[in-house]
PDB file of C-alpha atoms in Angstrom:
ATOM      1  CA  UNK A   1       4.613  96.012 114.594  1.00  0.00           C
ATOM      2  CA  UNK A   2       2.451  92.904 114.681  1.00  0.00           C
ATOM      3  CA  UNK A   3       0.853  92.068 118.025  1.00  0.00           C
ATOM      4  CA  UNK A   4      -0.940  88.809 118.790  1.00  0.00           C
ATOM      5  CA  UNK A   5      -3.385  88.442 121.671  1.00  0.00           C
ATOM      6  CA  UNK A   6      -4.974  85.270 122.987  1.00  0.00           C
ATOM      7  CA  UNK A   7      -8.087  85.075 125.116  1.00  0.00           C
ATOM      8  CA  UNK A   8      -8.650  83.563 127.604  1.00  0.00           C
ATOM      9  CA  UNK A   9      -5.266  83.176 129.268  1.00  0.00           C
ATOM     10  CA  UNK A  10      -6.492  80.054 131.056  1.00  0.00           C
ATOM     11  CA  UNK A  11      -9.479  77.787 130.702  1.00  0.00           C
ATOM     12  CA  UNK A  12     -10.704  74.863 132.798  1.00  0.00           C
ATOM     13  CA  UNK A  13     -13.456  72.579 131.492  1.00  0.00           C
ATOM     14  CA  UNK A  14     -14.860  69.142 132.282  1.00  0.00           C
ATOM     15  CA  UNK A  15     -14.153  66.310 129.903  1.00  0.00           C
ATOM     16  CA  UNK A  16     -16.493  66.121 126.914  1.00  0.00           C
ATOM     17  CA  UNK A  17     -17.114  69.835 126.517  1.00  0.00           C
ATOM     18  CA  UNK A  18     -16.642  71.657 123.232  1.00  0.00           C
ATOM     19  CA  UNK A  19     -14.513  74.779 123.567  1.00  0.00           C
ATOM     20  CA  UNK A  20     -13.202  77.744 121.618  1.00  0.00           C
ATOM     21  CA  UNK A  21      -9.853  79.473 121.956  1.00  0.00           C
ATOM     22  CA  UNK A  22      -9.434  82.950 120.519  1.00  0.00           C
ATOM     23  CA  UNK A  23      -6.537  84.666 118.799  1.00  0.00           C
ATOM     24  CA  UNK A  24      -6.414  88.223 117.445  1.00  0.00           C
ATOM     25  CA  UNK A  25      -3.704  90.027 115.489  1.00  0.00           C
ATOM     26  CA  UNK A  26      -3.227  93.695 114.667  1.00  0.00           C
ATOM     27  CA  UNK A  27      -1.806  93.538 111.128  1.00  0.00           C
ATOM     28  CA  UNK A  28      -4.200  91.713 108.830  1.00  0.00           C
ATOM     29  CA  UNK A  29      -1.642  91.412 106.011  1.00  0.00           C
ATOM     30  CA  UNK A  30      -0.603  87.943 107.107  1.00  0.00           C
ATOM     31  CA  UNK A  31       0.526  85.087 104.931  1.00  0.00           C
ATOM     32  CA  UNK A  32      -0.966  82.433 107.200  1.00  0.00           C
ATOM     33  CA  UNK A  33      -1.656  81.643 110.843  1.00  0.00           C
ATOM     34  CA  UNK A  34      -0.404  78.670 112.788  1.00  0.00           C
ATOM     35  CA  UNK A  35      -1.751  77.030 115.941  1.00  0.00           C
ATOM     36  CA  UNK A  36       0.646  75.163 118.220  1.00  0.00           C
ATOM     37  CA  UNK A  37       0.344  72.998 121.278  1.00  0.00           C
ATOM     38  CA  UNK A  38       2.898  73.025 124.075  1.00  0.00           C
ATOM     39  CA  UNK A  39       3.009  70.515 126.900  1.00  0.00           C
ATOM     40  CA  UNK A  40       4.679  71.640 130.154  1.00  0.00           C
ATOM     41  CA  UNK A  41       8.436  72.037 129.741  1.00  0.00           C
ATOM     42  CA  UNK A  42       8.345  70.791 126.172  1.00  0.00           C
ATOM     43  CA  UNK A  43       8.748  72.243 122.700  1.00  0.00           C
ATOM     44  CA  UNK A  44       6.007  73.260 120.284  1.00  0.00           C
ATOM     45  CA  UNK A  45       3.908  70.895 118.220  1.00  0.00           C
ATOM     46  CA  UNK A  46       2.247  72.354 115.139  1.00  0.00           C
ATOM     47  CA  UNK A  47      -1.482  71.606 115.106  1.00  0.00           C
ATOM     48  CA  UNK A  48      -2.902  73.500 112.171  1.00  0.00           C
ATOM     49  CA  UNK A  49      -1.757  76.028 109.621  1.00  0.00           C
ATOM     50  CA  UNK A  50      -4.337  78.146 107.814  1.00  0.00           C
ATOM     51  CA  UNK A  51      -3.292  79.933 104.649  1.00  0.00           C
ATOM     52  CA  UNK A  52      -4.545  83.486 104.159  1.00  0.00           C
ATOM     53  CA  UNK A  53      -6.766  82.281 101.321  1.00  0.00           C
ATOM     54  CA  UNK A  54      -8.487  79.716 103.537  1.00  0.00           C
ATOM     55  CA  UNK A  55     -11.234  80.282 106.057  1.00  0.00           C
ATOM     56  CA  UNK A  56     -11.032  76.958 107.886  1.00  0.00           C
ATOM     57  CA  UNK A  57      -8.713  74.041 108.470  1.00  0.00           C
ATOM     58  CA  UNK A  58      -9.605  70.801 110.233  1.00  0.00           C
ATOM     59  CA  UNK A  59      -7.623  68.012 111.836  1.00  0.00           C
ATOM     60  CA  UNK A  60      -9.532  65.390 113.784  1.00  0.00           C
ATOM     61  CA  UNK A  61     -11.374  67.074 116.658  1.00  0.00           C
ATOM     62  CA  UNK A  62      -9.670  70.399 115.932  1.00  0.00           C
ATOM     63  CA  UNK A  63     -11.038  73.100 113.669  1.00  0.00           C
ATOM     64  CA  UNK A  64      -9.338  76.437 113.117  1.00  0.00           C
ATOM     65  CA  UNK A  65     -10.929  79.403 111.406  1.00  0.00           C
ATOM     66  CA  UNK A  66      -9.400  82.592 110.092  1.00  0.00           C
ATOM     67  CA  UNK A  67     -10.978  85.975 109.437  1.00  0.00           C
ATOM     68  CA  UNK A  68      -8.243  88.221 108.119  1.00  0.00           C
ATOM     69  CA  UNK A  69     -10.440  91.275 107.739  1.00  0.00           C
ATOM     70  CA  UNK A  70     -11.279  91.324 111.432  1.00  0.00           C
ATOM     71  CA  UNK A  71      -7.848  90.077 112.527  1.00  0.00           C
ATOM     72  CA  UNK A  72      -9.185  87.012 114.296  1.00  0.00           C
ATOM     73  CA  UNK A  73      -8.734  83.272 114.437  1.00  0.00           C
ATOM     74  CA  UNK A  74     -10.433  80.651 116.572  1.00  0.00           C
ATOM     75  CA  UNK A  75      -9.442  77.123 117.498  1.00  0.00           C
ATOM     76  CA  UNK A  76     -12.408  74.877 118.170  1.00  0.00           C
ATOM     77  CA  UNK A  77     -11.824  71.661 120.122  1.00  0.00           C
ATOM     78  CA  UNK A  78     -14.672  69.187 120.051  1.00  0.00           C
ATOM     79  CA  UNK A  79     -15.403  66.652 122.786  1.00  0.00           C
ATOM     80  CA  UNK A  80     -12.426  67.671 124.912  1.00  0.00           C
ATOM     81  CA  UNK A  81     -10.329  65.000 126.652  1.00  0.00           C
ATOM     82  CA  UNK A  82      -7.872  65.167 129.573  1.00  0.00           C
ATOM     83  CA  UNK A  83      -5.088  64.546 127.062  1.00  0.00           C
ATOM     84  CA  UNK A  84      -5.930  67.893 125.458  1.00  0.00           C
ATOM     85  CA  UNK A  85      -4.607  69.664 128.560  1.00  0.00           C
ATOM     86  CA  UNK A  86      -1.759  71.873 127.380  1.00  0.00           C
ATOM     87  CA  UNK A  87      -0.991  75.451 126.380  1.00  0.00           C
ATOM     88  CA  UNK A  88      -2.229  76.458 122.950  1.00  0.00           C
ATOM     89  CA  UNK A  89      -0.399  79.182 121.061  1.00  0.00           C
ATOM     90  CA  UNK A  90      -1.208  80.983 117.866  1.00  0.00           C
ATOM     91  CA  UNK A  91       1.437  82.642 115.721  1.00  0.00           C
ATOM     92  CA  UNK A  92       1.664  84.676 112.530  1.00  0.00           C
ATOM     93  CA  UNK A  93       4.669  85.162 110.230  1.00  0.00           C
ATOM     94  CA  UNK A  94       6.557  88.421 110.366  1.00  0.00           C
ATOM     95  CA  UNK A  95       6.229  90.175 107.042  1.00  0.00           C
ATOM     96  CA  UNK A  96       9.051  89.237 104.676  1.00  0.00           C
ATOM     97  CA  UNK A  97      10.657  86.776 107.069  1.00  0.00           C
ATOM     98  CA  UNK A  98      10.499  83.152 108.082  1.00  0.00           C
ATOM     99  CA  UNK A  99      10.008  84.082 111.742  1.00  0.00           C
ATOM    100  CA  UNK A 100       6.877  84.216 113.863  1.00  0.00           C
ATOM    101  CA  UNK A 101       5.149  86.504 116.340  1.00  0.00           C
ATOM    102  CA  UNK A 102       3.370  84.532 119.047  1.00  0.00           C
ATOM    103  CA  UNK A 103       0.494  85.179 121.393  1.00  0.00           C
ATOM    104  CA  UNK A 104       1.064  84.377 125.051  1.00  0.00           C
ATOM    105  CA  UNK A 105      -1.106  81.309 124.843  1.00  0.00           C
ATOM    106  CA  UNK A 106      -4.181  79.809 126.464  1.00  0.00           C
ATOM    107  CA  UNK A 107      -3.524  77.253 129.200  1.00  0.00           C
ATOM    108  CA  UNK A 108      -6.209  74.576 128.930  1.00  0.00           C
ATOM    109  CA  UNK A 109      -7.067  72.087 131.674  1.00  0.00           C
ATOM    110  CA  UNK A 110      -9.571  69.350 130.919  1.00  0.00           C
ATOM    111  CA  UNK A 111     -10.729  67.504 134.020  1.00  0.00           C
ATOM    112  CA  UNK A 112     -11.890  63.858 133.948  1.00  0.00           C
TER     113      UNK A 112
ATOM    114  CA  UNK B   1      13.024  62.289 108.425  1.00  0.00           C
ATOM    115  CA  UNK B   2      14.663  63.518 111.629  1.00  0.00           C
ATOM    116  CA  UNK B   3      13.146  66.546 113.318  1.00  0.00           C
ATOM    117  CA  UNK B   4      14.839  69.595 114.766  1.00  0.00           C
ATOM    118  CA  UNK B   5      17.387  68.556 117.366  1.00  0.00           C
ATOM    119  CA  UNK B   6      18.512  70.799 120.195  1.00  0.00           C
ATOM    120  CA  UNK B   7      21.335  70.050 122.569  1.00  0.00           C
ATOM    121  CA  UNK B   8      21.733  69.996 125.447  1.00  0.00           C
ATOM    122  CA  UNK B   9      18.217  69.623 126.815  1.00  0.00           C
ATOM    123  CA  UNK B  10      19.070  71.071 130.221  1.00  0.00           C
ATOM    124  CA  UNK B  11      21.772  73.404 131.464  1.00  0.00           C
ATOM    125  CA  UNK B  12      22.575  74.893 134.828  1.00  0.00           C
ATOM    126  CA  UNK B  13      24.966  77.823 134.919  1.00  0.00           C
ATOM    127  CA  UNK B  14      25.919  80.553 137.363  1.00  0.00           C
ATOM    128  CA  UNK B  15      25.774  84.294 136.846  1.00  0.00           C
ATOM    129  CA  UNK B  16      28.624  85.665 134.792  1.00  0.00           C
ATOM    130  CA  UNK B  17      29.297  82.453 132.904  1.00  0.00           C
ATOM    131  CA  UNK B  18      28.674  81.970 129.222  1.00  0.00           C
ATOM    132  CA  UNK B  19      26.736  79.234 127.462  1.00  0.00           C
ATOM    133  CA  UNK B  20      26.438  77.783 123.957  1.00  0.00           C
ATOM    134  CA  UNK B  21      23.325  76.040 122.691  1.00  0.00           C
ATOM    135  CA  UNK B  22      23.127  73.967 119.528  1.00  0.00           C
ATOM    136  CA  UNK B  23      20.395  73.377 116.965  1.00  0.00           C
ATOM    137  CA  UNK B  24      20.385  70.942 114.052  1.00  0.00           C
ATOM    138  CA  UNK B  25      17.585  71.738 111.588  1.00  0.00           C
ATOM    139  CA  UNK B  26      15.557  69.348 109.488  1.00  0.00           C
ATOM    140  CA  UNK B  27      17.538  68.178 106.480  1.00  0.00           C
ATOM    141  CA  UNK B  28      17.073  70.593 103.601  1.00  0.00           C
ATOM    142  CA  UNK B  29      15.923  73.471 105.790  1.00  0.00           C
ATOM    143  CA  UNK B  30      18.104  76.549 105.403  1.00  0.00           C
ATOM    144  CA  UNK B  31      16.437  78.956 107.835  1.00  0.00           C
ATOM    145  CA  UNK B  32      17.012  78.594 111.562  1.00  0.00           C
ATOM    146  CA  UNK B  33      15.337  80.853 114.106  1.00  0.00           C
ATOM    147  CA  UNK B  34      15.835  81.109 117.840  1.00  0.00           C
ATOM    148  CA  UNK B  35      13.233  82.068 120.427  1.00  0.00           C
ATOM    149  CA  UNK B  36      13.322  82.653 124.172  1.00  0.00           C
ATOM    150  CA  UNK B  37      10.338  81.607 126.250  1.00  0.00           C
ATOM    151  CA  UNK B  38       9.776  82.896 129.788  1.00  0.00           C
ATOM    152  CA  UNK B  39       6.628  82.809 131.932  1.00  0.00           C
ATOM    153  CA  UNK B  40       6.376  86.601 131.976  1.00  0.00           C
ATOM    154  CA  UNK B  41       7.229  87.508 128.384  1.00  0.00           C
ATOM    155  CA  UNK B  42       6.078  84.434 126.505  1.00  0.00           C
ATOM    156  CA  UNK B  43       7.845  83.493 123.294  1.00  0.00           C
ATOM    157  CA  UNK B  44      10.146  86.185 121.975  1.00  0.00           C
ATOM    158  CA  UNK B  45      12.146  86.105 118.773  1.00  0.00           C
ATOM    159  CA  UNK B  46      15.933  86.269 119.185  1.00  0.00           C
ATOM    160  CA  UNK B  47      17.398  85.979 115.700  1.00  0.00           C
ATOM    161  CA  UNK B  48      17.191  84.152 112.409  1.00  0.00           C
ATOM    162  CA  UNK B  49      19.961  82.731 110.255  1.00  0.00           C
ATOM    163  CA  UNK B  50      19.905  81.830 106.612  1.00  0.00           C
ATOM    164  CA  UNK B  51      22.889  80.669 104.554  1.00  0.00           C
ATOM    165  CA  UNK B  52      25.294  81.421 107.398  1.00  0.00           C
ATOM    166  CA  UNK B  53      24.076  85.036 107.638  1.00  0.00           C
ATOM    167  CA  UNK B  54      21.982  86.663 110.331  1.00  0.00           C
ATOM    168  CA  UNK B  55      18.937  87.818 108.430  1.00  0.00           C
ATOM    169  CA  UNK B  56      16.776  89.151 111.224  1.00  0.00           C
ATOM    170  CA  UNK B  57      17.291  90.090 114.869  1.00  0.00           C
ATOM    171  CA  UNK B  58      14.956  90.635 117.774  1.00  0.00           C
ATOM    172  CA  UNK B  59      15.270  93.163 120.554  1.00  0.00           C
ATOM    173  CA  UNK B  60      17.840  91.474 122.769  1.00  0.00           C
ATOM    174  CA  UNK B  61      21.149  92.786 124.131  1.00  0.00           C
ATOM    175  CA  UNK B  62      24.452  92.066 122.423  1.00  0.00           C
ATOM    176  CA  UNK B  63      25.211  89.368 124.996  1.00  0.00           C
ATOM    177  CA  UNK B  64      23.032  87.146 122.839  1.00  0.00           C
ATOM    178  CA  UNK B  65      24.708  86.077 119.626  1.00  0.00           C
ATOM    179  CA  UNK B  66      24.548  83.239 117.179  1.00  0.00           C
ATOM    180  CA  UNK B  67      25.965  81.736 114.067  1.00  0.00           C
ATOM    181  CA  UNK B  68      25.109  79.251 111.383  1.00  0.00           C
ATOM    182  CA  UNK B  69      27.400  76.761 109.737  1.00  0.00           C
ATOM    183  CA  UNK B  70      27.537  75.629 106.124  1.00  0.00           C
ATOM    184  CA  UNK B  71      25.452  72.545 106.963  1.00  0.00           C
ATOM    185  CA  UNK B  72      22.731  74.863 108.385  1.00  0.00           C
ATOM    186  CA  UNK B  73      23.381  73.809 111.966  1.00  0.00           C
ATOM    187  CA  UNK B  74      23.202  76.790 114.277  1.00  0.00           C
ATOM    188  CA  UNK B  75      24.543  77.772 117.658  1.00  0.00           C
ATOM    189  CA  UNK B  76      23.551  80.549 119.979  1.00  0.00           C
ATOM    190  CA  UNK B  77      25.761  81.964 122.667  1.00  0.00           C
ATOM    191  CA  UNK B  78      24.891  83.970 125.738  1.00  0.00           C
ATOM    192  CA  UNK B  79      27.765  85.681 127.509  1.00  0.00           C
ATOM    193  CA  UNK B  80      27.862  87.109 131.030  1.00  0.00           C
ATOM    194  CA  UNK B  81      24.746  85.256 132.100  1.00  0.00           C
ATOM    195  CA  UNK B  82      22.151  87.004 134.236  1.00  0.00           C
ATOM    196  CA  UNK B  83      19.426  85.485 136.389  1.00  0.00           C
ATOM    197  CA  UNK B  84      16.838  86.791 133.914  1.00  0.00           C
ATOM    198  CA  UNK B  85      18.328  84.663 131.156  1.00  0.00           C
ATOM    199  CA  UNK B  86      16.770  81.592 132.746  1.00  0.00           C
ATOM    200  CA  UNK B  87      14.340  80.392 130.113  1.00  0.00           C
ATOM    201  CA  UNK B  88      13.424  77.751 127.601  1.00  0.00           C
ATOM    202  CA  UNK B  89      15.301  78.403 124.369  1.00  0.00           C
ATOM    203  CA  UNK B  90      13.589  77.071 121.280  1.00  0.00           C
ATOM    204  CA  UNK B  91      14.976  76.628 117.824  1.00  0.00           C
ATOM    205  CA  UNK B  92      12.869  76.377 114.686  1.00  0.00           C
ATOM    206  CA  UNK B  93      13.747  75.511 111.131  1.00  0.00           C
ATOM    207  CA  UNK B  94      11.975  76.084 107.839  1.00  0.00           C
ATOM    208  CA  UNK B  95      12.787  75.894 104.158  1.00  0.00           C
ATOM    209  CA  UNK B  96      12.979  79.641 103.643  1.00  0.00           C
ATOM    210  CA  UNK B  97       9.980  81.384 102.243  1.00  0.00           C
ATOM    211  CA  UNK B  98       7.724  83.664 104.236  1.00  0.00           C
ATOM    212  CA  UNK B  99       4.892  81.644 105.678  1.00  0.00           C
ATOM    213  CA  UNK B 100       6.685  78.304 105.517  1.00  0.00           C
ATOM    214  CA  UNK B 101       5.757  76.016 108.376  1.00  0.00           C
ATOM    215  CA  UNK B 102       8.121  76.408 111.301  1.00  0.00           C
ATOM    216  CA  UNK B 103       9.212  73.143 112.912  1.00  0.00           C
ATOM    217  CA  UNK B 104      10.368  73.429 116.495  1.00  0.00           C
ATOM    218  CA  UNK B 105      12.834  71.459 118.538  1.00  0.00           C
ATOM    219  CA  UNK B 106      12.198  70.291 122.099  1.00  0.00           C
ATOM    220  CA  UNK B 107      14.171  73.216 123.466  1.00  0.00           C
ATOM    221  CA  UNK B 108      17.013  73.768 125.901  1.00  0.00           C
ATOM    222  CA  UNK B 109      16.055  74.641 129.467  1.00  0.00           C
ATOM    223  CA  UNK B 110      18.650  77.048 130.875  1.00  0.00           C
ATOM    224  CA  UNK B 111      18.726  77.780 134.575  1.00  0.00           C
ATOM    225  CA  UNK B 112      21.016  80.553 135.816  1.00  0.00           C
ATOM    226  CA  UNK B 113      21.811  80.453 139.532  1.00  0.00           C
TER     227      UNK B 113
END
């Protein structure tokens, strides 16, 4: 059974800092890995999807990497802003299905 | 292109009642999945529907059920509500294949008093 772990559970940084969020998964036979953002009380917004054949994916100030062999992914946020404050979740597809297994997320607070 | 639409956005019910939540997927998407999100357990998979058939089910009691209609719209029902059912219920749609991007709705916040 796939398990997804995210470290740290919470992170507080001053505005302007670069930061890294970590995600690990137990079954490396994944099709892809997806990073989401969730604002308090809201739904999920897809940030980046990395295919298993890719090692990195970038969108603006966000960069996600994937190392299938070690079962790890990182989300790098450059020059953090208060508007980046949210919970960040990573998720991997369940083998053979269209559904996802999620980590419990990292709650990020960026202070002005 | 309209996104995934969930209704209602908020619900307040009392223990023992039942509730029905609705999800309209993105046009052309045939797979609809439901997830429950609580502070303690995080996001947990409930069930997935494809072509009006339940294709996959998570580890939830039989009080949780769902269905999908021919237009791919889906409903989930929770009977005999318990306090622990208070959660954010999220619906996601995708085209079908494993690894397809999942698009999520804004969710329905259920409070059981």
